[in-house]
mmCIF file of C-alpha atoms in Angstrom:
data_model
loop_
_atom_site.group_PDB
_atom_site.id
_atom_site.type_symbol
_atom_site.label_atom_id
_atom_site.label_comp_id
_atom_site.label_asym_id
_atom_site.label_seq_id
_atom_site.Cartn_x
_atom_site.Cartn_y
_atom_site.Cartn_z
ATOM 1 C CA VAL G 1 113.358 19.289 141.085
ATOM 2 C CA LEU G 2 113.814 19.874 137.366
ATOM 3 C CA PRO G 3 115.400 17.434 134.919
ATOM 4 C CA THR G 4 119.082 17.974 134.189
ATOM 5 C CA PRO G 5 119.493 20.253 131.125
ATOM 6 C CA ASN G 6 120.215 18.320 127.931
ATOM 7 C CA VAL G 7 119.612 18.462 124.166
ATOM 8 C CA TYR G 8 115.886 17.925 124.727
ATOM 9 C CA ARG G 9 115.311 20.565 127.449
ATOM 10 C CA ASN G 10 117.430 23.556 128.367
ATOM 11 C CA ALA G 11 118.111 24.932 131.848
ATOM 12 C CA ALA G 12 115.066 27.207 131.630
ATOM 13 C CA GLY G 13 112.801 24.210 131.129
ATOM 14 C CA GLU G 14 112.086 25.189 127.521
ATOM 15 C CA PRO G 15 112.304 22.804 124.547
ATOM 16 C CA GLY G 16 115.901 22.184 123.504
ATOM 17 C CA GLU G 17 117.280 21.778 120.002
ATOM 18 C CA ASN G 18 116.310 18.083 119.809
ATOM 19 C CA TYR G 19 112.999 18.327 121.667
ATOM 20 C CA TRP G 20 110.329 15.821 120.651
ATOM 21 C CA GLN G 21 106.782 14.981 121.678
ATOM 22 C CA GLN G 22 104.630 11.980 120.793
ATOM 23 C CA LYS G 23 101.337 12.356 118.916
ATOM 24 C CA VAL G 24 98.213 10.217 119.385
ATOM 25 C CA ASP G 25 95.100 10.475 117.165
ATOM 26 C CA TYR G 26 91.742 8.937 118.093
ATOM 27 C CA ASP G 27 88.715 7.954 115.996
ATOM 28 C CA ILE G 28 86.041 6.947 118.495
ATOM 29 C CA LYS G 29 82.507 5.638 118.105
ATOM 30 C CA VAL G 30 80.598 5.545 121.389
ATOM 31 C CA THR G 31 77.026 4.658 122.358
ATOM 32 C CA LEU G 32 75.206 5.815 125.476
ATOM 33 C CA ASP G 33 72.766 3.194 126.767
ATOM 34 C CA GLU G 34 70.595 5.457 128.872
ATOM 35 C CA GLU G 35 68.439 2.734 130.408
ATOM 36 C CA LYS G 36 71.406 0.660 131.570
ATOM 37 C CA ARG G 37 73.542 3.763 132.239
ATOM 38 C CA ARG G 38 76.304 2.164 130.213
ATOM 39 C CA ILE G 39 78.949 3.195 127.667
ATOM 40 C CA ILE G 40 79.905 0.956 124.726
ATOM 41 C CA GLY G 41 82.722 2.155 122.497
ATOM 42 C CA THR G 42 85.387 1.334 119.969
ATOM 43 C CA GLU G 43 88.417 3.487 119.224
ATOM 44 C CA ASP G 44 90.920 3.418 116.378
ATOM 45 C CA ILE G 45 94.197 4.856 117.604
ATOM 46 C CA THR G 46 97.201 6.063 115.626
ATOM 47 C CA TYR G 47 100.339 6.377 117.747
ATOM 48 C CA GLN G 48 103.191 8.396 116.197
ATOM 49 C CA ASN G 49 106.616 7.693 117.683
ATOM 50 C CA ASN G 50 108.505 10.982 117.420
ATOM 51 C CA SER G 51 111.077 9.911 120.008
ATOM 52 C CA PRO G 52 114.549 8.675 118.994
ATOM 53 C CA TYR G 53 113.827 5.382 120.772
ATOM 54 C CA LYS G 54 112.386 2.048 119.719
ATOM 55 C CA LEU G 55 109.201 1.129 121.616
ATOM 56 C CA LYS G 56 108.342 -2.514 122.294
ATOM 57 C CA TYR G 57 105.108 -1.788 124.160
ATOM 58 C CA LEU G 58 102.613 1.010 124.882
ATOM 59 C CA TRP G 59 100.978 1.986 128.174
ATOM 60 C CA VAL G 60 97.293 2.983 128.289
ATOM 61 C CA GLN G 61 95.313 4.698 131.060
ATOM 62 C CA LEU G 62 92.160 2.924 132.278
ATOM 63 C CA ASP G 63 90.821 5.513 134.737
ATOM 64 C CA GLN G 64 87.446 3.779 135.199
ATOM 65 C CA ASN G 65 89.214 0.812 136.805
ATOM 66 C CA ILE G 66 89.604 2.866 139.971
ATOM 67 C CA PHE G 67 86.052 1.710 140.780
ATOM 68 C CA LYS G 68 86.926 -1.982 140.622
ATOM 69 C CA GLU G 69 86.825 -3.773 143.952
ATOM 70 C CA ASP G 70 90.491 -4.812 143.724
ATOM 71 C CA SER G 71 91.895 -1.452 142.565
ATOM 72 C CA ILE G 72 94.803 -0.108 144.599
ATOM 73 C CA ALA G 73 92.681 2.913 145.533
ATOM 74 C CA ASN G 74 90.063 0.629 147.086
ATOM 75 C CA VAL G 75 92.242 -2.008 148.748
ATOM 76 C CA ALA G 76 94.388 0.731 150.297
ATOM 77 C CA ASN G 77 91.317 2.609 151.484
ATOM 78 C CA ASN G 78 89.840 2.657 154.953
ATOM 79 C CA PHE G 79 86.560 4.272 155.972
ATOM 80 C CA GLY G 80 88.421 7.572 156.103
ATOM 81 C CA GLY G 81 88.472 7.484 152.317
ATOM 82 C CA ILE G 82 90.934 8.234 149.549
ATOM 83 C CA GLY G 83 89.911 10.431 146.675
ATOM 84 C CA ARG G 84 86.647 11.234 148.449
ATOM 85 C CA ARG G 85 84.987 14.335 149.791
ATOM 86 C CA GLY G 86 83.500 14.475 153.269
ATOM 87 C CA PRO G 87 84.604 13.979 156.866
ATOM 88 C CA LYS G 88 87.221 11.378 157.661
ATOM 89 C CA THR G 89 86.988 8.855 160.474
ATOM 90 C CA GLN G 90 88.583 10.170 163.638
ATOM 91 C CA ALA G 91 91.015 7.948 165.476
ATOM 92 C CA GLY G 92 89.941 7.139 169.038
ATOM 93 C CA ASP G 93 90.634 4.818 171.914
ATOM 94 C CA ALA G 94 89.188 1.326 172.334
ATOM 95 C CA LYS G 95 86.088 2.709 174.041
ATOM 96 C CA THR G 96 85.184 4.924 171.073
ATOM 97 C CA PRO G 97 82.832 3.158 168.652
ATOM 98 C CA ALA G 98 83.808 3.030 164.990
ATOM 99 C CA LYS G 99 82.014 5.599 162.836
ATOM 100 C CA ILE G 100 81.188 5.784 159.153
ATOM 101 C CA SER G 101 79.453 8.657 157.434
ATOM 102 C CA PHE G 102 76.273 8.168 155.408
ATOM 103 C CA GLY G 103 78.150 9.344 152.325
ATOM 104 C CA GLU G 104 80.851 6.693 152.789
ATOM 105 C CA LEU G 105 78.239 4.008 153.404
ATOM 106 C CA ARG G 106 76.415 5.067 150.236
ATOM 107 C CA ARG G 107 79.653 4.865 148.253
ATOM 108 C CA HIS G 108 80.479 1.358 149.470
ATOM 109 C CA GLN G 109 76.929 0.178 148.803
ATOM 110 C CA PHE G 110 76.869 1.561 145.257
ATOM 111 C CA MET G 111 80.187 -0.080 144.408
ATOM 112 C CA ALA G 112 79.021 -3.382 145.898
ATOM 113 C CA ASP G 113 75.765 -3.289 143.917
ATOM 114 C CA ASN G 114 77.279 -2.523 140.504
ATOM 115 C CA ALA G 115 79.867 -4.127 138.228
ATOM 116 C CA LEU G 116 82.263 -1.255 137.630
ATOM 117 C CA GLY G 117 85.443 -0.620 135.662
ATOM 118 C CA TYR G 118 86.367 -1.296 132.052
ATOM 119 C CA GLU G 119 85.435 -4.366 130.074
ATOM 120 C CA ILE G 120 88.137 -4.592 127.388
ATOM 121 C CA SER G 121 86.720 -7.009 124.828
ATOM 122 C CA ALA G 122 89.448 -6.692 122.193
ATOM 123 C CA VAL G 123 92.736 -5.053 121.261
ATOM 124 C CA LYS G 124 93.450 -5.523 117.540
ATOM 125 C CA ASP G 125 95.935 -4.367 114.919
ATOM 126 C CA SER G 126 94.915 -2.660 111.676
ATOM 127 C CA GLN G 127 94.356 -6.087 110.052
ATOM 128 C CA GLY G 128 91.972 -7.214 112.792
ATOM 129 C CA ASN G 129 94.468 -9.535 114.462
ATOM 130 C CA GLY G 130 94.529 -9.670 118.251
ATOM 131 C CA ILE G 131 97.355 -7.934 120.128
ATOM 132 C CA ALA G 132 98.564 -9.193 123.496
ATOM 133 C CA PHE G 133 97.716 -6.910 126.406
ATOM 134 C CA THR G 134 97.904 -6.983 130.180
ATOM 135 C CA VAL G 135 95.642 -5.000 132.508
ATOM 136 C CA VAL G 136 97.400 -3.772 135.629
ATOM 137 C CA GLY G 137 95.013 -1.833 137.866
ATOM 138 C CA THR G 138 94.149 1.449 136.178
ATOM 139 C CA GLN G 139 96.594 0.761 133.347
ATOM 140 C CA MET G 140 97.026 -1.550 130.388
ATOM 141 C CA ARG G 141 100.255 -2.562 128.656
ATOM 142 C CA ILE G 142 99.944 -3.378 124.957
ATOM 143 C CA ASP G 143 102.792 -5.550 123.666
ATOM 144 C CA LEU G 144 103.406 -4.571 120.049
ATOM 145 C CA PRO G 145 103.807 -7.387 117.490
ATOM 146 C CA GLU G 146 106.889 -5.547 116.194
ATOM 147 C CA PRO G 147 108.940 -2.798 117.861
ATOM 148 C CA LEU G 148 107.858 0.700 116.809
ATOM 149 C CA THR G 149 110.921 2.453 115.448
ATOM 150 C CA SER G 150 111.615 6.179 115.610
ATOM 151 C CA GLY G 151 109.575 8.179 113.090
ATOM 152 C CA ASP G 152 107.032 5.404 112.484
ATOM 153 C CA SER G 153 103.415 5.043 113.600
ATOM 154 C CA VAL G 154 101.195 2.122 114.542
ATOM 155 C CA ASP G 155 97.415 1.735 114.194
ATOM 156 C CA PHE G 156 95.350 -0.372 116.578
ATOM 157 C CA THR G 157 91.803 -0.685 117.911
ATOM 158 C CA ILE G 158 90.411 -1.062 121.422
ATOM 159 C CA ASP G 159 86.835 -2.228 122.070
ATOM 160 C CA PHE G 160 85.613 -1.225 125.520
ATOM 161 C CA ALA G 161 82.544 -0.785 127.714
ATOM 162 C CA PHE G 162 81.741 0.193 131.297
ATOM 163 C CA ASN G 163 78.829 0.938 133.592
ATOM 164 C CA ILE G 164 78.606 4.625 134.441
ATOM 165 C CA VAL G 165 78.884 5.502 138.132
ATOM 166 C CA GLU G 166 76.457 7.745 139.973
ATOM 167 C CA GLU G 167 78.600 10.809 140.479
ATOM 168 C CA ASP G 168 77.166 11.925 143.814
ATOM 169 C CA ALA G 169 77.251 8.402 145.246
ATOM 170 C CA VAL G 170 80.971 7.804 144.699
ATOM 171 C CA SER G 171 82.300 11.402 144.430
ATOM 172 C CA ALA G 172 83.665 10.758 140.959
ATOM 173 C CA ARG G 173 84.928 13.225 138.376
ATOM 174 C CA SER G 174 82.346 11.978 135.904
ATOM 175 C CA GLY G 175 79.195 9.902 135.941
ATOM 176 C CA TYR G 176 75.451 10.455 135.920
ATOM 177 C CA GLU G 177 73.390 12.843 138.012
ATOM 178 C CA LYS G 178 69.804 11.853 138.783
ATOM 179 C CA PHE G 179 66.871 14.257 138.781
ATOM 180 C CA ASP G 180 63.494 13.833 140.455
ATOM 181 C CA ASP G 181 61.652 13.631 137.113
ATOM 182 C CA GLY G 182 63.571 10.470 136.182
ATOM 183 C CA ASN G 183 65.996 12.135 133.777
ATOM 184 C CA ASP G 184 69.767 12.051 134.107
ATOM 185 C CA ILE G 185 72.647 14.259 133.108
ATOM 186 C CA PHE G 186 75.534 12.115 131.859
ATOM 187 C CA LEU G 187 78.969 13.666 132.391
ATOM 188 C CA LEU G 188 81.730 11.755 130.607
ATOM 189 C CA ALA G 189 85.334 12.524 131.484
ATOM 190 C CA GLN G 190 88.100 9.931 131.927
ATOM 191 C CA TRP G 191 85.830 7.731 129.792
ATOM 192 C CA PHE G 192 87.982 6.193 127.041
ATOM 193 C CA PRO G 193 91.273 4.284 127.201
ATOM 194 C CA ARG G 194 93.980 6.930 126.667
ATOM 195 C CA LEU G 195 97.685 6.615 125.980
ATOM 196 C CA HIS G 196 100.045 7.476 128.768
ATOM 197 C CA ALA G 197 102.623 10.117 127.940
ATOM 198 C CA TYR G 198 106.114 8.989 126.960
ATOM 199 C CA THR G 199 108.745 11.661 127.632
ATOM 200 C CA ASP G 200 112.495 12.221 127.473
ATOM 201 C CA TYR G 201 112.705 12.900 131.234
ATOM 202 C CA GLU G 202 110.638 10.019 132.622
ATOM 203 C CA GLY G 203 109.977 7.506 129.861
ATOM 204 C CA TRP G 204 106.467 6.104 130.345
ATOM 205 C CA ASN G 205 104.402 8.137 132.836
ATOM 206 C CA ASN G 206 102.628 4.943 133.896
ATOM 207 C CA LYS G 207 101.488 5.740 137.410
ATOM 208 C CA GLU G 208 98.487 4.150 139.118
ATOM 209 C CA PHE G 209 95.402 6.385 139.308
ATOM 210 C CA LEU G 210 94.292 6.783 142.936
ATOM 211 C CA GLY G 211 91.465 9.286 142.522
ATOM 212 C CA ARG G 212 93.342 12.518 143.060
ATOM 213 C CA GLY G 213 95.702 14.304 140.699
ATOM 214 C CA GLU G 214 95.833 14.514 136.914
ATOM 215 C CA PHE G 215 98.016 12.891 134.285
ATOM 216 C CA THR G 216 99.794 14.496 131.377
ATOM 217 C CA LEU G 217 98.519 13.309 127.982
ATOM 218 C CA GLU G 218 99.813 13.447 124.436
ATOM 219 C CA PHE G 219 98.289 15.926 121.991
ATOM 220 C CA GLY G 220 96.452 14.641 118.951
ATOM 221 C CA ASP G 221 93.457 14.919 116.628
ATOM 222 C CA TYR G 222 90.039 13.515 117.559
ATOM 223 C CA ASN G 223 87.083 12.377 115.469
ATOM 224 C CA VAL G 224 84.305 11.258 117.799
ATOM 225 C CA GLU G 225 80.808 9.968 116.995
ATOM 226 C CA ILE G 226 78.418 9.963 119.971
ATOM 227 C CA ASP G 227 75.203 7.911 119.658
ATOM 228 C CA VAL G 228 72.547 9.077 122.146
ATOM 229 C CA PRO G 229 68.734 9.162 122.451
ATOM 230 C CA ALA G 230 67.297 11.511 119.817
ATOM 231 C CA ASP G 231 65.923 13.957 122.382
ATOM 232 C CA HIS G 232 69.304 14.449 124.079
ATOM 233 C CA ILE G 233 71.513 17.507 123.630
ATOM 234 C CA VAL G 234 75.264 16.831 123.597
ATOM 235 C CA SER G 235 77.961 19.167 124.892
ATOM 236 C CA SER G 236 81.453 18.229 123.810
ATOM 237 C CA THR G 237 85.077 19.036 123.216
ATOM 238 C CA GLY G 238 85.709 20.155 119.650
ATOM 239 C CA VAL G 239 83.463 21.381 116.826
ATOM 240 C CA LEU G 240 80.125 19.850 115.823
ATOM 241 C CA THR G 241 80.491 18.697 112.204
ATOM 242 C CA ASN G 242 76.963 17.442 111.427
ATOM 243 C CA PRO G 243 74.559 20.080 112.826
ATOM 244 C CA GLU G 244 72.114 19.334 110.000
ATOM 245 C CA ASP G 245 71.647 15.799 111.381
ATOM 246 C CA VAL G 246 71.076 16.647 115.050
ATOM 247 C CA LEU G 247 69.726 20.212 115.206
ATOM 248 C CA THR G 248 66.538 21.729 113.815
ATOM 249 C CA LYS G 249 66.704 24.486 111.212
ATOM 250 C CA THR G 250 65.757 27.015 113.893
ATOM 251 C CA GLN G 251 68.495 25.775 116.229
ATOM 252 C CA ARG G 252 71.079 26.014 113.435
ATOM 253 C CA GLN G 253 69.995 29.583 112.711
ATOM 254 C CA ARG G 254 70.314 30.472 116.390
ATOM 255 C CA LEU G 255 73.800 28.943 116.519
ATOM 256 C CA GLU G 256 74.867 31.025 113.529
ATOM 257 C CA LYS G 257 73.408 34.179 115.107
ATOM 258 C CA ALA G 258 75.289 33.480 118.347
ATOM 259 C CA LYS G 259 78.652 33.786 116.576
ATOM 260 C CA THR G 260 78.366 37.589 116.389
ATOM 261 C CA ALA G 261 75.789 38.302 119.089
ATOM 262 C CA LYS G 262 76.448 40.842 121.842
ATOM 263 C CA ARG G 263 74.672 38.675 124.408
ATOM 264 C CA PRO G 264 74.383 34.858 124.662
ATOM 265 C CA VAL G 265 71.780 33.369 122.332
ATOM 266 C CA PHE G 266 69.727 30.357 123.415
ATOM 267 C CA ILE G 267 70.162 27.462 120.986
ATOM 268 C CA VAL G 268 67.815 25.361 123.163
ATOM 269 C CA THR G 269 65.441 27.464 125.261
ATOM 270 C CA GLU G 270 64.037 26.694 128.691
ATOM 271 C CA GLU G 271 60.645 25.907 127.157
ATOM 272 C CA GLU G 272 62.187 23.496 124.648
ATOM 273 C CA ALA G 273 64.207 21.776 127.370
ATOM 274 C CA LEU G 274 61.055 21.243 129.414
ATOM 275 C CA GLU G 275 59.326 19.718 126.383
ATOM 276 C CA ASN G 276 62.296 17.406 125.795
ATOM 277 C CA GLU G 277 62.016 16.185 129.389
ATOM 278 C CA LYS G 278 58.356 15.246 128.911
ATOM 279 C CA GLU G 279 58.355 13.490 125.546
ATOM 280 C CA GLY G 280 60.784 10.570 125.588
ATOM 281 C CA THR G 281 61.695 8.650 122.443
ATOM 282 C CA ASN G 282 63.037 5.321 121.172
ATOM 283 C CA LYS G 283 64.873 7.030 118.288
ATOM 284 C CA ARG G 284 68.605 7.745 118.243
ATOM 285 C CA LYS G 285 70.902 10.477 116.899
ATOM 286 C CA THR G 286 74.651 10.487 116.304
ATOM 287 C CA TRP G 287 76.520 13.700 117.093
ATOM 288 C CA LYS G 288 79.895 14.056 115.330
ATOM 289 C CA PHE G 289 82.728 16.193 116.652
ATOM 290 C CA GLU G 290 86.251 17.029 115.535
ATOM 291 C CA ALA G 291 89.011 18.461 117.720
ATOM 292 C CA ASP G 292 92.510 19.166 116.392
ATOM 293 C CA ASN G 293 95.674 19.179 118.490
ATOM 294 C CA VAL G 294 94.077 18.724 121.915
ATOM 295 C CA ARG G 295 95.188 16.587 124.846
ATOM 296 C CA ASP G 296 91.847 15.124 125.954
ATOM 297 C CA PHE G 297 88.165 14.798 125.051
ATOM 298 C CA ALA G 298 85.100 15.053 127.296
ATOM 299 C CA TRP G 299 81.353 15.283 126.715
ATOM 300 C CA ALA G 300 77.962 15.471 128.421
ATOM 301 C CA SER G 301 74.501 14.428 127.286
ATOM 302 C CA SER G 302 70.975 14.976 128.589
ATOM 303 C CA ARG G 303 67.434 15.781 127.486
ATOM 304 C CA THR G 304 67.286 18.298 130.355
ATOM 305 C CA PHE G 305 69.838 20.683 128.793
ATOM 306 C CA MET G 306 69.192 24.295 127.958
ATOM 307 C CA TRP G 307 71.995 25.579 125.709
ATOM 308 C CA ASP G 308 73.251 29.106 125.148
ATOM 309 C CA ALA G 309 76.235 30.386 123.194
ATOM 310 C CA LYS G 310 78.167 33.506 122.253
ATOM 311 C CA GLY G 311 81.123 34.022 119.919
ATOM 312 C CA TYR G 312 84.421 35.517 121.004
ATOM 313 C CA GLN G 313 87.198 36.846 118.784
ATOM 314 C CA GLN G 314 90.602 36.165 120.285
ATOM 315 C CA GLY G 315 93.210 38.857 119.819
ATOM 316 C CA GLY G 316 96.986 38.834 119.919
ATOM 317 C CA ASP G 317 98.844 36.253 117.876
ATOM 318 C CA VAL G 318 95.943 33.775 117.900
ATOM 319 C CA GLN G 319 93.237 35.731 116.037
ATOM 320 C CA GLU G 320 90.766 32.867 116.213
ATOM 321 C CA HIS G 321 86.987 32.943 116.580
ATOM 322 C CA VAL G 322 85.835 30.773 119.480
ATOM 323 C CA MET G 323 82.338 29.795 120.602
ATOM 324 C CA ALA G 324 81.702 30.042 124.339
ATOM 325 C CA MET G 325 78.797 27.778 125.360
ATOM 326 C CA SER G 326 76.899 26.647 128.437
ATOM 327 C CA PHE G 327 74.653 23.617 128.911
ATOM 328 C CA TYR G 328 72.551 23.298 132.052
ATOM 329 C CA PRO G 329 69.198 22.033 133.345
ATOM 330 C CA VAL G 330 66.257 24.301 134.086
ATOM 331 C CA GLU G 331 67.155 23.895 137.765
ATOM 332 C CA GLY G 332 70.189 26.091 137.033
ATOM 333 C CA GLY G 333 67.821 29.042 137.160
ATOM 334 C CA ASP G 334 68.415 32.660 136.219
ATOM 335 C CA LEU G 335 71.917 32.758 137.687
ATOM 336 C CA TRP G 336 73.354 30.445 135.032
ATOM 337 C CA LYS G 337 71.347 32.130 132.269
ATOM 338 C CA LYS G 338 72.867 35.489 133.129
ATOM 339 C CA TYR G 339 76.420 34.605 134.044
ATOM 340 C CA SER G 340 77.629 31.193 132.860
ATOM 341 C CA THR G 341 78.617 31.925 129.253
ATOM 342 C CA GLU G 342 79.541 35.533 130.076
ATOM 343 C CA SER G 343 81.960 34.147 132.693
ATOM 344 C CA VAL G 344 83.583 32.024 129.972
ATOM 345 C CA ILE G 345 84.000 35.138 127.812
ATOM 346 C CA HIS G 346 85.391 37.111 130.745
ATOM 347 C CA THR G 347 87.911 34.382 131.489
ATOM 348 C CA MET G 348 89.166 34.449 127.908
ATOM 349 C CA GLU G 349 89.410 38.247 127.942
ATOM 350 C CA VAL G 350 91.561 38.396 131.068
#
């Protein structure tokens, strides 16, 4: 069922003469505490109201709250599972004993053993004054001190933290993956508080997150600083803006060579990844990324990563040079070396 045609959207579903779309920019500083498997972050958000309406409040997505004990996804869940892979409990008669899979038992135990979900320590305006907010499940409503009129923007800050889930234990879309040598791969998606979309056809798209499905997001510009152990390699949305701070001279030369190479070039080789796994360090590095006009931001970090890359020149109206990259542990083997980045290139070509 499509919205009724109007001045914002025509009958073909295309933008109408008065179409508008909100814009949200994020400046984020985030720290990965590897030992505690924890994220600590602060984000400065600029929300541009391009709608013709006055907004008294904003709605924010808090996806990590799905792992809280009292989330709707959990209280509405039985052992059959919602938002979970694996076999579901089969209904039986009174003589049939109740069954629970090992995977489901592991999930319940992990969630019982760990404090999960967001810790929102502050929501502040640009002057550092607190702003009233209310957390409702996987969402947060921010009540603006003054209504945001059409054409204006508002700046505010959110301080947040959360304990990262073990991805395999809870069947999450992000988290950490453990390896036998004691190292982890940290996969961070749905990791920062993000603005819900506000549209002409539905107003606020403030639906509860139940584990399945995706939400539309507003486009915007991102500046993200990621503080990780110095021996980690970071894969991320956007473009790395401080390679001189986080990569060796040799790695920077390899990255430059990869832009025009006919085959993927290893920025971090298998041998170097194995050395990273052995050494360990108490030092830190901050990786800085920029991404313009994108709808979301994700990243991964690990000392186990090999990294290869190859440039691709887009044709047609775009005519933009893009870097296709792959990051994977040594356990990925020859298959990923041969085909991962080339599959990215092939996808773009077709």
